[in-house]
Coordinates of C-alpha atoms in Angstrom, one line a residue:
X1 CA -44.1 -11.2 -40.0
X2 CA -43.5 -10.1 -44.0
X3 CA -43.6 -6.3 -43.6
X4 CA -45.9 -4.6 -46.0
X5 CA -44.3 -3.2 -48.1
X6 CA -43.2 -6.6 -49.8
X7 CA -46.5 -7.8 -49.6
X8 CA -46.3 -8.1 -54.0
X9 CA -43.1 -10.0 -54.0
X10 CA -44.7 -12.6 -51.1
X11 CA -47.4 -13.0 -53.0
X12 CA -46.0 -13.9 -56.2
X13 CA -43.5 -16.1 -54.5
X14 CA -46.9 -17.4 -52.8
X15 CA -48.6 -17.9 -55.9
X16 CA -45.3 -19.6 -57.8
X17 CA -45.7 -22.5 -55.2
X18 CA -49.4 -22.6 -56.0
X19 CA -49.3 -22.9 -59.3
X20 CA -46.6 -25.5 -59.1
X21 CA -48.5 -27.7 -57.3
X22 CA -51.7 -27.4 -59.5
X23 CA -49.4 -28.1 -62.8
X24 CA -48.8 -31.7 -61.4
X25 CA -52.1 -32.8 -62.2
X26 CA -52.3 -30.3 -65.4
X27 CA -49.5 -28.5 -66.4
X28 CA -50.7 -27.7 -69.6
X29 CA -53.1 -25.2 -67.8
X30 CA -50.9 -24.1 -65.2
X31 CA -47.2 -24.2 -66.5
X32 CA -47.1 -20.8 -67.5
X33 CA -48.8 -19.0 -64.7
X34 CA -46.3 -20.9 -62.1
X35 CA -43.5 -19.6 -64.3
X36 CA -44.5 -15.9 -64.2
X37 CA -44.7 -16.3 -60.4
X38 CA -41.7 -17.6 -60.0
X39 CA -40.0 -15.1 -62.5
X40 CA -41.1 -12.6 -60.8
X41 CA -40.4 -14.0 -57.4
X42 CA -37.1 -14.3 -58.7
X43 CA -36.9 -10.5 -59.5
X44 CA -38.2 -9.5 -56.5
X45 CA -35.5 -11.6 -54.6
X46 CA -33.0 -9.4 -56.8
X47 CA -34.4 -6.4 -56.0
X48 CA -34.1 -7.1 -51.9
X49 CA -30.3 -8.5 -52.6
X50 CA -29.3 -5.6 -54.9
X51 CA -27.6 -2.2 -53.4
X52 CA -27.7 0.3 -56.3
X53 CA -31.5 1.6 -56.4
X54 CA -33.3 2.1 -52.4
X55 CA -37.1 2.2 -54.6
X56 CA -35.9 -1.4 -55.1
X57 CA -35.1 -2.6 -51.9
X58 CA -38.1 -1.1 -50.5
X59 CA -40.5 -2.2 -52.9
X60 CA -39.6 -5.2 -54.9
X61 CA -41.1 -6.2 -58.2
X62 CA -43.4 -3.1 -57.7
X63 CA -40.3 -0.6 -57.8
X64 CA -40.4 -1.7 -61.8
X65 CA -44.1 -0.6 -62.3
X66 CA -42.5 2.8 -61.3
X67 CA -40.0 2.7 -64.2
X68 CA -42.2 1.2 -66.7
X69 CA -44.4 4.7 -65.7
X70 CA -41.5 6.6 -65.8
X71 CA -40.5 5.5 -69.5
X72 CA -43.7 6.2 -70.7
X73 CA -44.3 9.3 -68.9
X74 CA -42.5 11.4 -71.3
X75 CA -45.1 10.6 -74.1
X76 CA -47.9 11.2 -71.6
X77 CA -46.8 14.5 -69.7
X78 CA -46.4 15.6 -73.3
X79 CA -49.6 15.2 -74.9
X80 CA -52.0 14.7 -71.7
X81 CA -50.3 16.5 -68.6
X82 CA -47.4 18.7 -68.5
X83 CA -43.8 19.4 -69.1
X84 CA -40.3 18.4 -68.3
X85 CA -40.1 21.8 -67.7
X86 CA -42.9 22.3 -64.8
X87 CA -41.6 23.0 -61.6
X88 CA -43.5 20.5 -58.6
X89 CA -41.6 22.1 -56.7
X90 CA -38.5 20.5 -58.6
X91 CA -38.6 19.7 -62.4
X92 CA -38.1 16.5 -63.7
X93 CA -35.4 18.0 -66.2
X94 CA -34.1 19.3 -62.8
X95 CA -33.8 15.9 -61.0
X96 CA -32.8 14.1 -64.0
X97 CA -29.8 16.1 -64.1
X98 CA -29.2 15.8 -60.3
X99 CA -29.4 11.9 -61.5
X100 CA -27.4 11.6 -63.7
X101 CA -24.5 13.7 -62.6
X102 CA -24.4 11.7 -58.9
X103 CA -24.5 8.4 -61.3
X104 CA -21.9 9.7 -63.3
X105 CA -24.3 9.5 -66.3
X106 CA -24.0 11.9 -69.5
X107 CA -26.0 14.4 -68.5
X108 CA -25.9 16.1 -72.3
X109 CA -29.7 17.2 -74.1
X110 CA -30.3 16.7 -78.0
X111 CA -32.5 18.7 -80.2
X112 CA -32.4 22.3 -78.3
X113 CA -33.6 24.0 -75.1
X114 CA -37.2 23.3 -73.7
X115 CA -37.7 26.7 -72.4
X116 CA -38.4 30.2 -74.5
X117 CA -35.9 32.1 -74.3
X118 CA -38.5 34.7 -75.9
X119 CA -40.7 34.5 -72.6
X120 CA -40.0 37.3 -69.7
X121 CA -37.9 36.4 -66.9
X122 CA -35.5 34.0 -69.0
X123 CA -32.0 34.2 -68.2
X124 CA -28.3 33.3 -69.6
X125 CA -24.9 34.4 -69.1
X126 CA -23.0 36.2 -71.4
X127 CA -20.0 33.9 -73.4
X128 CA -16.9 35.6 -74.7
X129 CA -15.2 35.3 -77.7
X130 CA -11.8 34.6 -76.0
X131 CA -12.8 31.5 -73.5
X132 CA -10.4 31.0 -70.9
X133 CA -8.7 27.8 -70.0
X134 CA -8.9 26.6 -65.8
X135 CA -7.0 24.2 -64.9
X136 CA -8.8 22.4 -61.8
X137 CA -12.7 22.6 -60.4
X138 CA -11.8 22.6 -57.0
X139 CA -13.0 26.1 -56.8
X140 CA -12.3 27.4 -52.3
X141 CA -12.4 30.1 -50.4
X142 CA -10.9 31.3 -47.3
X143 CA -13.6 31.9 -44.5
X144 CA -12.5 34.0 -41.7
X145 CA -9.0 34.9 -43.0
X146 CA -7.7 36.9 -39.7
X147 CA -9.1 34.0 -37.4
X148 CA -6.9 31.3 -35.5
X149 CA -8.4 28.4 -37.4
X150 CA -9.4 30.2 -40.3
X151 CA -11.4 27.5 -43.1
X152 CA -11.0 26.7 -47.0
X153 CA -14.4 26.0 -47.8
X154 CA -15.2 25.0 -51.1
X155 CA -17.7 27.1 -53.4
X156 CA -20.1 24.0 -53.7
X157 CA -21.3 22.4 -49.9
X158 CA -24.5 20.5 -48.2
X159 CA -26.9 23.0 -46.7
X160 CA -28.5 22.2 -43.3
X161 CA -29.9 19.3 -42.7
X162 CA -30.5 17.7 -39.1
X163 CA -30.6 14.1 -38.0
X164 CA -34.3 12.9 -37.4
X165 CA -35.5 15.0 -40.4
X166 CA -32.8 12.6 -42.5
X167 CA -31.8 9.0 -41.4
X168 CA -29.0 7.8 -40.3
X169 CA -27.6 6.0 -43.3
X170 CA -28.5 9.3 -45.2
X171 CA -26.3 11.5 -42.6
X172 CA -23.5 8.5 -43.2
X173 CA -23.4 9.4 -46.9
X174 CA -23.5 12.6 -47.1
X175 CA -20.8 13.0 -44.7
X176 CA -18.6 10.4 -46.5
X177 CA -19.5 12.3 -49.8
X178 CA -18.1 15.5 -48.2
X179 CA -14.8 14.3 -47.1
X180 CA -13.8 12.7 -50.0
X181 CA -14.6 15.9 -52.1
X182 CA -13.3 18.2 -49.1
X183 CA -16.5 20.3 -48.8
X184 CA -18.7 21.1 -46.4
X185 CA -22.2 19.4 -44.5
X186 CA -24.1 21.6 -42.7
X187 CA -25.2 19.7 -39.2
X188 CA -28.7 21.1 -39.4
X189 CA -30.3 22.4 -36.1
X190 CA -30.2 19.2 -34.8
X191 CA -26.7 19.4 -33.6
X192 CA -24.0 16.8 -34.4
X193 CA -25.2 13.3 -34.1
X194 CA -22.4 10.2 -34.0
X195 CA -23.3 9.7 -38.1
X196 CA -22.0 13.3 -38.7
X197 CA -18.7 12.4 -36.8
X198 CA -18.3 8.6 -37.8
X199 CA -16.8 9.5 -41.5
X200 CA -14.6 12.6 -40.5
X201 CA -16.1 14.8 -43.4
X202 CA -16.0 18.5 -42.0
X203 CA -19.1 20.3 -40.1
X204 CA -20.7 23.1 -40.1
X205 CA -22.2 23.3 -36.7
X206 CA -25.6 25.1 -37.2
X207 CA -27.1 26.4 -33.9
X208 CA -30.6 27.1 -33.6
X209 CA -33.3 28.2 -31.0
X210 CA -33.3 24.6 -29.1
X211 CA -29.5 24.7 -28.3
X212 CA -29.4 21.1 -29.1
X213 CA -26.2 19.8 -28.0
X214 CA -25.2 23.2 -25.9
X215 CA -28.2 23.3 -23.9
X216 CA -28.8 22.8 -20.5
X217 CA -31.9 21.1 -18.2
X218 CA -33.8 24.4 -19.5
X219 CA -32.9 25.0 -22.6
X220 CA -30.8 27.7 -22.3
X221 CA -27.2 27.8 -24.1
X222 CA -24.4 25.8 -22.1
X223 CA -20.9 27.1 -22.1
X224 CA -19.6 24.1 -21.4
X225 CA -21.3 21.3 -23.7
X226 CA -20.8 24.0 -26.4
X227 CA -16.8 24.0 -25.9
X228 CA -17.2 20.1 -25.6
X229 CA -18.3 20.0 -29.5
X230 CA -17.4 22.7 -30.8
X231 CA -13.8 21.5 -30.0
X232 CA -13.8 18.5 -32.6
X233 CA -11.4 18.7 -35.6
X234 CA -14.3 18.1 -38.1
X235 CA -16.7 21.0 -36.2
X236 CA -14.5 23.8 -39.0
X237 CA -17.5 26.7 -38.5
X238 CA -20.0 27.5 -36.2
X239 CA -23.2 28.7 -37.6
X240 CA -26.3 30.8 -35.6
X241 CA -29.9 30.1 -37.0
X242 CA -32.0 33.1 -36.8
X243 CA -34.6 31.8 -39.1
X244 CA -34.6 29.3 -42.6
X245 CA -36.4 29.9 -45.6
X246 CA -39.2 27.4 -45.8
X247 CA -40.8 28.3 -42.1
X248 CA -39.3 31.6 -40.6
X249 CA -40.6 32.9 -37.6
X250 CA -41.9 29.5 -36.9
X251 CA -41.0 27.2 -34.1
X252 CA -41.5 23.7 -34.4
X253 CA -41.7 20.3 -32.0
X254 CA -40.3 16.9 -32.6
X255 CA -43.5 14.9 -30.9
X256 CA -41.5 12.5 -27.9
X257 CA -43.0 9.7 -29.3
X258 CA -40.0 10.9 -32.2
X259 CA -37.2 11.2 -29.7
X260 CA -35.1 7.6 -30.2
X261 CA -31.8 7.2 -28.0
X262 CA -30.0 8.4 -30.5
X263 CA -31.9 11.7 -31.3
X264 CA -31.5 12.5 -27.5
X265 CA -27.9 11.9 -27.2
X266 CA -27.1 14.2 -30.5
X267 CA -29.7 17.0 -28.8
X268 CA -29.1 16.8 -25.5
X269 CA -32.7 16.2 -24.7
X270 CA -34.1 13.0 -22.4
X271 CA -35.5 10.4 -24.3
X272 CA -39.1 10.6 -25.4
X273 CA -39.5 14.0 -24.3
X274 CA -40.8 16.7 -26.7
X275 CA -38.1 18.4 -28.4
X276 CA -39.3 22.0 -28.8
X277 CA -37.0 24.7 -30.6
X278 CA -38.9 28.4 -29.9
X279 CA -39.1 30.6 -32.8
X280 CA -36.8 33.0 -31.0
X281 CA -33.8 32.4 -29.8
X282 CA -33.0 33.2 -25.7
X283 CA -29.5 34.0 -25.5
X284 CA -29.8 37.4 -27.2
X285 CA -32.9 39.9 -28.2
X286 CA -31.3 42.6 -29.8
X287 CA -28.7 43.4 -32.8
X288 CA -26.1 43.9 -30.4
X289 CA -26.8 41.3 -28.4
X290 CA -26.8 38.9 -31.3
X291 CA -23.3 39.8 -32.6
X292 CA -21.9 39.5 -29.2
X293 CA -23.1 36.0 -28.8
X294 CA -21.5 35.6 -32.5
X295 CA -18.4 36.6 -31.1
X296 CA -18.6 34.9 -28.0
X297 CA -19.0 31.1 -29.8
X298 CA -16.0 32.8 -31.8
X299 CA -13.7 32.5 -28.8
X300 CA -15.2 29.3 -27.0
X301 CA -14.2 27.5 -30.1
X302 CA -10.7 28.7 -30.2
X303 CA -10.9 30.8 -33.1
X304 CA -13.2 29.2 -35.6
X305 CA -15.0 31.3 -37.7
X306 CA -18.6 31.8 -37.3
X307 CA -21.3 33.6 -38.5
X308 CA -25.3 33.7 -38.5
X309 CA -28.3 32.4 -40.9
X310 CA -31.1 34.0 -41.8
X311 CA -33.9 34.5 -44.4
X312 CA -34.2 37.9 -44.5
X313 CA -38.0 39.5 -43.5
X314 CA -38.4 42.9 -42.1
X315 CA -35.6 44.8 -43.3
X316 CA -35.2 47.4 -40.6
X317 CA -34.1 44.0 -38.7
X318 CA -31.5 43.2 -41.0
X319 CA -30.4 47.5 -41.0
X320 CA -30.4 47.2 -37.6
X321 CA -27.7 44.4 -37.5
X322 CA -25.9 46.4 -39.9
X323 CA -25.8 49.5 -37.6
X324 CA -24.7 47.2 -34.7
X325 CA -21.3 46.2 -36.5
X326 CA -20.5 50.0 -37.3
X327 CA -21.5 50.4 -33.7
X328 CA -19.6 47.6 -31.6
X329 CA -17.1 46.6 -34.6
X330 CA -18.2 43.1 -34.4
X331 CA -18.5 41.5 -37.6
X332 CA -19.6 37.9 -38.3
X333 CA -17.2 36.3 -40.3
X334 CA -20.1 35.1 -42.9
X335 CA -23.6 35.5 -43.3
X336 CA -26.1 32.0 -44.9
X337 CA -28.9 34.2 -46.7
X338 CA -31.4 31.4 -46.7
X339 CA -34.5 32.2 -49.5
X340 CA -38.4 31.8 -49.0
X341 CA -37.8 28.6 -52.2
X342 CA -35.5 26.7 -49.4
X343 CA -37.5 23.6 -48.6
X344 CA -37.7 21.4 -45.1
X345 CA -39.6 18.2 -44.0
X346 CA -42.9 19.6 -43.0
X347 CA -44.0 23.3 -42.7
X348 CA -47.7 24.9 -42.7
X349 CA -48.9 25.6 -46.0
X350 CA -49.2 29.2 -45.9
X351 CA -45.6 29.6 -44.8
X352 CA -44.1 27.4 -47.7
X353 CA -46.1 29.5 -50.3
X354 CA -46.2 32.9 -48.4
X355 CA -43.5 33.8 -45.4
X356 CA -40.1 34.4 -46.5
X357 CA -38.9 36.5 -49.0
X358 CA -37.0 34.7 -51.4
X359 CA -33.1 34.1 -52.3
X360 CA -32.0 36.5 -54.8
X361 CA -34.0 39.5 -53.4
X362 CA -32.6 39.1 -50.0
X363 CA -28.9 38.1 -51.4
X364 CA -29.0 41.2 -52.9
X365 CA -30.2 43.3 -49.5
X366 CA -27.5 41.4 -47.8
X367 CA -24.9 42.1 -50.3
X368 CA -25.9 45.6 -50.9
X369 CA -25.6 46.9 -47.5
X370 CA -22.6 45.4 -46.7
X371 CA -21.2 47.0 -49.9
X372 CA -22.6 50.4 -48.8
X373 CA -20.9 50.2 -45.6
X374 CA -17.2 49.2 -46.4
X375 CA -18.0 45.8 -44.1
X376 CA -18.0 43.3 -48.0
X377 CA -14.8 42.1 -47.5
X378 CA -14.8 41.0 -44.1
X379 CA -17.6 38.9 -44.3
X380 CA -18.6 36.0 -46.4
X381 CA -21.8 35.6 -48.0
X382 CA -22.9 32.4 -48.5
X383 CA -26.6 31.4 -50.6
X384 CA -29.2 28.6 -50.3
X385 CA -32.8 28.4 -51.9
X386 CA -33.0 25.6 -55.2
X387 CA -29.6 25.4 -56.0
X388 CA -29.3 22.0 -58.1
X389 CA -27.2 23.4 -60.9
X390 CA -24.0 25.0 -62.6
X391 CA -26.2 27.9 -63.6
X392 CA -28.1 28.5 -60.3
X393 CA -24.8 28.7 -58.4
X394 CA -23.3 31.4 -61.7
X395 CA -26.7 33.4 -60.7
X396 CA -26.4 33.4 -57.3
X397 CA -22.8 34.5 -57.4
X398 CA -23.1 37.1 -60.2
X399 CA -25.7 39.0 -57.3
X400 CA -23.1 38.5 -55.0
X401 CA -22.6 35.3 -52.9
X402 CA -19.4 33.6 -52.7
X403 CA -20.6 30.3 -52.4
X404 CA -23.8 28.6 -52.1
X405 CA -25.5 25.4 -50.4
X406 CA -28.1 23.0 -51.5
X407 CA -29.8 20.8 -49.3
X408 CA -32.6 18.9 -51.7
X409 CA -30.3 18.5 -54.7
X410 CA -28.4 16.7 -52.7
X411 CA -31.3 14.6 -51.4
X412 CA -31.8 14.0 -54.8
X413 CA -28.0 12.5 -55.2
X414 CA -28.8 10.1 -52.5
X415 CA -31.8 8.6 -54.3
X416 CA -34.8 10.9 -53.1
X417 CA -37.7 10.9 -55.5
X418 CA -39.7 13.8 -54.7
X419 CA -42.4 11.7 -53.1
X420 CA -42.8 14.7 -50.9
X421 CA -43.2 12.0 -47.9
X422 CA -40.9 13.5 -45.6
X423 CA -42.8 14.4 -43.0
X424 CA -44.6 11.0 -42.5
X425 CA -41.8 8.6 -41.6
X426 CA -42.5 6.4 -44.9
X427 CA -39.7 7.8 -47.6
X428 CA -39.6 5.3 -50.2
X429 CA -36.0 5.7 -50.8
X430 CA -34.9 5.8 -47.1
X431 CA -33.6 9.3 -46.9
X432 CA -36.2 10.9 -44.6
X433 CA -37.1 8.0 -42.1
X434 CA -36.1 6.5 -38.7
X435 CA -37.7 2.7 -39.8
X436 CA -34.7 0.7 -39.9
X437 CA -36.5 -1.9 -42.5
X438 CA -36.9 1.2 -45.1
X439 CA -33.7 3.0 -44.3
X440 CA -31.5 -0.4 -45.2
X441 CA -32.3 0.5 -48.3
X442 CA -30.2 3.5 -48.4
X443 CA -26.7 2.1 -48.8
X444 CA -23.9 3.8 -47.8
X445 CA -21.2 3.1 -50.0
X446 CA -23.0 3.6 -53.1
X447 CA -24.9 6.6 -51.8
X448 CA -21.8 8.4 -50.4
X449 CA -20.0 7.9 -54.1
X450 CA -23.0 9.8 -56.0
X451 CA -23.0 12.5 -53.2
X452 CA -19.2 12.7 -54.4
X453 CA -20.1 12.8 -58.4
X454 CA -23.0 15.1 -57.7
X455 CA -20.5 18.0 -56.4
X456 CA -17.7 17.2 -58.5
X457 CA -19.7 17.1 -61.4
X458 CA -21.4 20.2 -60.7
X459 CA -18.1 21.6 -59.6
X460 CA -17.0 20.6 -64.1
X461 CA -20.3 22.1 -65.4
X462 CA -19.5 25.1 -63.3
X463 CA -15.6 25.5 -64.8
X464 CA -17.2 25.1 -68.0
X465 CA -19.6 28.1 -68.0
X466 CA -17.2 30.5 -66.7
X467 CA -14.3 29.9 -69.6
X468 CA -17.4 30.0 -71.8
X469 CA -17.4 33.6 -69.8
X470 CA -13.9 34.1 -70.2
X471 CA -13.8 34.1 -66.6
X472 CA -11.3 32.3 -64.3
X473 CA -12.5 31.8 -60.7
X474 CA -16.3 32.2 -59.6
X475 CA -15.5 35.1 -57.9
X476 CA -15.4 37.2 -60.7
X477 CA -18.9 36.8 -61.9
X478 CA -20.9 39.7 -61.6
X479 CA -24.3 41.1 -62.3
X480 CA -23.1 42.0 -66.1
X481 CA -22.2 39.0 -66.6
X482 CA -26.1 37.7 -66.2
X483 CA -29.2 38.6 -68.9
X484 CA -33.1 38.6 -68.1
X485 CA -35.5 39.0 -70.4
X486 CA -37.4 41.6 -69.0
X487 CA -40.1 41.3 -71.9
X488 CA -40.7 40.4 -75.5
X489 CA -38.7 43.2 -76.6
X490 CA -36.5 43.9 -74.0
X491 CA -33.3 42.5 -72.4
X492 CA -31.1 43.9 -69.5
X493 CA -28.5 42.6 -67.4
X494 CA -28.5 42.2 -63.9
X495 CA -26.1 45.4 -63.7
X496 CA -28.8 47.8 -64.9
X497 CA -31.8 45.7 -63.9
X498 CA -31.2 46.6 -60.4
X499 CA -29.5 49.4 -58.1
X500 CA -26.1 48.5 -57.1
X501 CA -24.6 50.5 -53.9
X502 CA -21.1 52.2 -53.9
X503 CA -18.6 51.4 -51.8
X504 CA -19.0 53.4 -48.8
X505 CA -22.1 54.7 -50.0
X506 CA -24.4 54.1 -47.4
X507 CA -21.7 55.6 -44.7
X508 CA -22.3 59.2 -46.3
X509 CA -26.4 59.2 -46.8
X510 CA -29.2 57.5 -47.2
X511 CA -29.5 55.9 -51.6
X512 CA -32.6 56.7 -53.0
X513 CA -33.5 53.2 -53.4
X514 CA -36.8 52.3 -51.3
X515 CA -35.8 49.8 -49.3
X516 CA -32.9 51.7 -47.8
X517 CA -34.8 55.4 -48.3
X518 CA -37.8 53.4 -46.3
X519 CA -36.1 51.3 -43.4
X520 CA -32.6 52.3 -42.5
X521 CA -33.5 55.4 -40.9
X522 CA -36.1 53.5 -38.5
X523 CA -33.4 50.9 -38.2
X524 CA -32.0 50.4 -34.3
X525 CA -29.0 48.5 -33.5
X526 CA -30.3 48.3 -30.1
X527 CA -33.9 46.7 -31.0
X528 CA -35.4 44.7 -33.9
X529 CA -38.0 46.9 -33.8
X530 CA -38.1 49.9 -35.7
X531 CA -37.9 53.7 -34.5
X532 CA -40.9 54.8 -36.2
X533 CA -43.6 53.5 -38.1
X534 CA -42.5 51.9 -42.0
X535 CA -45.5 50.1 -42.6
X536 CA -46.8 52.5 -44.9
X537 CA -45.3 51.9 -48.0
X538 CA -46.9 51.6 -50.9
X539 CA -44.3 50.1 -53.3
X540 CA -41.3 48.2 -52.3
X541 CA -38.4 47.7 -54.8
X542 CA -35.2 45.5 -53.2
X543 CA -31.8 47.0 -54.6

């Protein structure tokens, strides 16, 4: 049976045969109608055959109604609906670079910026008279110096994404993408499926609340299956999931009817069972508790370093973390601050718009406590939350992370067209679907090279800004390096804009800044709760 979807091409193809046979008796009336048919039969035969575009192995002849639409659209967003600019939740200024950067397009703009740089809350980094000169974009970092199998990560990597939310041609590519460029791909809570290991590109190992593929008959965490995976060449970190931006605090089920062969053997789970991950995690319930898991993964993998992700919430949670290093001198050996913008394949509505509070806020908690307490140079900090370009990783990093993640600008390299399907099994481009027939269309090869293009390109853009800074290595960005218009008539940089701890400064007394004059007192490394009541705040200012 002709699946659906090509129901437009079938029916031309239908109607070419139809047409052919009626122009026997009088072509003059029915020449021209057979030869459209079959022209476009024809087309839609080299839309299935070709591998470069997914929309057009999906949906032949129909994927060029699309284009037509998206020629025009600029003329009829401008005058009748909206802007390049307008965010849904990703521009089309933003995709289009995503675009043409994975394609290897020129991604340059004539005639000036779109935005007002006159309107409050736009940004831009400061250029220098002297540029500098870098050699290379292949901008690393060592994660977990003083560990046995200590990891050069590179400043640019795939956030978490799990198999079942992506397909399995999608996993392929990414994964492919990531070794040839030598940067990271974040399993997702899913755990490691055989697509992340078939290409050899190097894993982050994310675990969340399910313990999916170190969990036992309960659920529970499993030594052994842990040290089974977590041994792999290509497993380089090991990551704990407290929480993720789009949906923290919030559990979720993959239905049985969901759970393929395939799914089970990368979770660990019988097939067609539900797949539940609780929205708190069982092997710990306290600060403590939490870093001494941390550091027990540490030494079942043999030394690789590992660290926790989190979007950050209550704050007295995060202080009491905080406290529990001084007090057992465990330290992760990096920290994912995920933001309330960070996106997934299907959350409730009010979490999406309402639970989480967002990336540059909490980056600059994270960063300022860790500053406060002498602990900044042990850990790592990466960032996730909309990062698609050059400039969001330059912001990100001025505030103080040291590299950053992006899961749906990737998606975007592999062909996703913010259909915003995800959740219902029918992506048009193959990247968020299990049905075989629409993931074909996904092809690895080609897929895998824009990942590729998409981070090295990014990687350029990136080089460029910071000798337009005068700069050398991304790790010298800092918050005066970054502008925001706070009003019409008034600039500041990101130094003066906001409170930046001392060194040390939080060892000697509380800053008068209210989140830490507020919450670290009430803080407890010995409970996520809080020793007294901080609920009554009227203002709240992050540092």
């Amino acid at each position: 049976m002709i699946a659906q979807r090509y129901w437009a091409w079938a029916t031309c193809g239908l109607l070419a045969v139809i047409f052919t046979l009626l122009a026997l008796t009088d072509w003059l009336w029915f020449l021209l109608p057979a030869a459209i048919c079959a022209g476009l039969a024809l087309v839609g035969w080299a839309d299935y055959a070709q591998t470069r575009q997914a929309i057009r192995r999906n949906y032949p002849v129909l994927a060029h109604f699309r284009f037509f639409f998206e020629f025009i659209r600029p003329e009829i967003r401008q005058y009748f609906l909206e802007a390049d600019t307008d965010k849904v939740p990703f521009s089309r200024a933003q995709r289009s670079i995503v675009y043409q950067r994975a394609k290897g397009d020129a991604d340059k703009r004539p005639f000036g910026t779109q935005l007002d740089p006159y309107q409050p809350d736009y940004e831009w980094v400061n250029h220098s008279i002297a540029p500098s000169h870098i050699a290379g974009h292949d901008f690393r970092l060592t994660i977990g110096p003083d560990r046995a199998k200590p990891y050069s990560a590179s400043v640019f990597n795939i956030s978490a994404m799990s198999f079942g939310a992506l397909s399995a041609n999608a996993i392929l590519a990414l994964n492919e993408g990531a070794r040839r460029g030598r940067f990271f791909h974040d399993t997702g809570e899913g755990s490691i499926s055989r697509y992340h290991r078939e290409k050899g590109g190097d894993l982050v190992w994310e675990i969340g609340s399910g313990y999916f593929g170190c969990r036992d008959a309960n659920g529970q965490f499993d030594e052994e299956r842990f040290v089974a995976n977590a041994s792999a060449d290509t497993v380089r970190m090991i990551e704990v999931k407290l929480s993720q931006g789009a949906k923290p605090g919030h559990g979720g089920v993959l239905p049985g009817a969901k759970v393929t062969a395939e799914i089970a053997e990368a979770r660990g789970v019988p097939v067609g069972t539900d797949c539940v991950s609780p929205a708190s995690h069982s092997a710990f319930s306290t600060p403590i508790e939490l870093l001494q898991f941390v550091d027990r993964l540490r030494t079942l993998s043999g030394g690789k370093p590992t660290g926790f992700k989190f979007a950050i919430g209550h704050p007295w949670e995060w202080f009491g973390i905080a406290k529990a290093m001084l007090e057992t001198g465990i330290t992760p050996d990096f920290i994912v601050i995920d933001g309330g913008e960070g996106g997934t394949g299907a959350a409730p509505l009010e979490f999406t718009d309402h639970v989480g509070t967002p990336l540059r806020e909490g980056l600059m908690l994270v960063h300022n406590t860790l500053v406060g307490l002498n602990l900044r140079s042990r850990i790592r900090l990466g960032a996730s939350g909309k990062i698609i370009s050059a400039f969001d990783m330059a912001r990100a990093m001025a505030i103080g992370a040291d590299w950053c993640n992006s899961a749906r600008g990737f998606m975007f390299a592999l062909g996703c067209l913010q259909a915003q399907t995800c959740h219902t099994g029918r992506c048009p481009t193959g990247v968020t679907t299990q049905d075989p027939k629409r993931m074909r269309a996904l092809v690895v090869p080609d897929k895998a090279e824009r990942v590729f293009n998409f981070h090295q390109n990014t990687l350029k853009s990136l080089r460029e800004l910071l000798e337009a800074a005068g700069l050398t290595h991304p790790s010298e960005l800092a918050p005066e390096h970054m502008i925001r218009r706070v009003s019409r008539n008034e600039v500041r940089s990101l130094a003066t804009l906001h409170t930046w701890l001392k060194p040390g400064e939080l060892l000697d007394s509380v800053p008068e800044v209210p989140a830490f004059r507020v919450f670290w007192q009430g803080a407890r490394a010995d409970s996520f709760a809080a020793t007294r009541s901080v609920l009554s705040i009227d203002t709240m200012r992050f540092p």
